[in-house]
Short mmCIF file of C-alpha atoms in Angstrom, two decimals:
data_model
loop_
_atom_site.label_atom_id
_atom_site.label_comp_id
_atom_site.label_asym_id
_atom_site.label_seq_id
_atom_site.Cartn_x
_atom_site.Cartn_y
_atom_site.Cartn_z
CA MET E 1 0.00 0.00 0.00
CA ASP E 2 2.83 2.37 0.86
CA MET E 3 4.43 1.73 -2.51
CA ILE E 4 1.20 2.65 -4.34
CA ASN E 5 0.92 5.91 -2.38
CA ASN E 6 4.49 6.84 -3.22
CA LEU E 7 3.92 6.01 -6.88
CA LEU E 8 0.79 8.21 -6.99
CA LEU E 9 2.65 11.06 -5.32
CA GLU E 10 5.42 10.83 -7.90
CA VAL E 11 2.92 10.83 -10.77
CA PHE E 12 1.10 13.89 -9.38
CA ALA E 13 4.39 15.69 -8.76
CA ALA E 14 5.49 15.00 -12.34
CA CYS E 15 2.17 16.28 -13.70
CA ALA E 16 2.40 19.45 -11.60
CA GLU E 17 5.97 20.08 -12.76
CA PHE E 18 4.94 19.60 -16.40
CA GLU E 19 2.06 22.08 -15.98
CA MET E 20 4.38 24.67 -14.39
CA GLU E 21 6.86 24.35 -17.24
CA LYS E 22 4.03 24.70 -19.76
CA ARG E 23 2.76 27.86 -18.00
CA GLU E 24 6.25 29.39 -17.89
CA LYS E 25 6.71 28.68 -21.61
CA ARG E 26 3.37 30.34 -22.48
CA GLN E 27 4.28 33.32 -20.32
CA ARG E 28 7.65 33.76 -22.05
CA GLU E 29 5.97 33.50 -25.45
CA GLY E 30 3.40 36.10 -24.40
CA TYR E 31 6.12 38.53 -23.30
CA GLU E 32 7.96 38.02 -26.59
CA ALA E 33 4.74 38.68 -28.52
CA LEU E 34 4.19 41.91 -26.55
CA LYS E 35 7.70 43.06 -27.34
CA ALA E 36 7.28 42.17 -31.02
CA ARG E 37 4.02 44.17 -31.25
CA GLY E 38 5.57 47.12 -29.42
CA GLU E 39 3.11 46.89 -26.52
CA TRP E 40 5.66 46.08 -23.82
CA ASP E 41 5.03 49.35 -22.00
CA LYS E 42 1.36 48.43 -21.48
CA LEU E 43 2.42 45.69 -19.09
CA GLY E 44 1.91 46.39 -15.38
CA ARG E 45 -0.24 48.85 -13.49
CA SER E 46 -1.02 52.22 -14.91
CA VAL E 47 0.16 55.32 -13.07
CA LYS E 48 -2.57 57.15 -11.15
CA MET E 49 -0.97 60.58 -11.61
CA THR E 50 1.86 62.13 -13.55
CA GLN E 51 4.98 63.51 -11.98
CA GLU E 52 3.80 67.07 -12.58
CA GLU E 53 0.43 66.46 -10.87
CA PHE E 54 2.11 64.78 -7.91
CA LEU E 55 4.68 67.54 -7.48
CA ASN E 56 1.98 70.24 -7.60
CA LYS E 57 -0.05 68.48 -4.91
CA TRP E 58 3.11 67.78 -2.90
CA ASP E 59 4.05 71.47 -2.93
CA GLN E 60 0.52 72.50 -1.96
CA LYS E 61 -0.19 70.05 0.82
CA GLY E 62 2.18 67.11 1.10
CA LYS E 63 4.91 68.74 3.15
CA ASN E 64 2.53 69.83 5.92
CA VAL E 65 0.68 66.57 6.65
CA THR E 66 1.58 62.99 7.49
CA ASP E 67 2.05 60.44 4.73
CA LYS E 68 -1.15 58.68 5.74
CA GLU E 69 -3.23 61.86 5.51
CA PHE E 70 -1.64 62.86 2.20
CA ALA E 71 -2.23 59.40 0.71
CA GLU E 72 -5.88 59.50 1.80
CA SER E 73 -6.34 62.94 0.23
CA LEU E 74 -4.99 61.59 -3.08
CA ASN E 75 -7.05 58.35 -2.83
CA ILE E 76 -3.95 56.16 -3.07
CA SER E 77 -2.41 53.68 -0.68
CA LYS E 78 0.48 54.58 1.56
CA GLY E 79 2.71 52.16 -0.35
CA THR E 80 1.86 53.87 -3.64
CA LEU E 81 2.64 57.22 -2.04
CA GLN E 82 6.03 55.94 -0.92
CA SER E 83 6.87 54.70 -4.42
CA TYR E 84 5.78 58.05 -5.93
CA LYS E 85 7.90 59.94 -3.42
CA LYS E 86 10.88 57.76 -4.22
CA LYS E 87 10.34 58.10 -7.97
CA TYR E 88 9.20 61.72 -8.30
CA LEU E 89 11.00 63.53 -5.47
CA LYS E 90 14.39 62.02 -6.29
CA GLY E 91 15.72 65.04 -8.19
CA LYS E 92 13.70 67.67 -6.33
CA LYS E 93 15.56 67.71 -2.97
#
């Protein structure tokens, strides 16, 4: 009985590994197709506001409030605010 269980586990593990390899191959092919069509930049999340919009709002209000309050006023998460600050305020200091 133990031998049958081990055999079944090996079969299921092999099937799972095959499916993962198949998924990775399709994903690579999809990325290559995006690059070939010139749509690579459409991948990922879109930006909620441009650098200019963020800097205007930062100058108006962002310096005087906490990060949490500023993020709530912009309707973005605190993590998104941190990434915008890192990205947009880099050259402004």
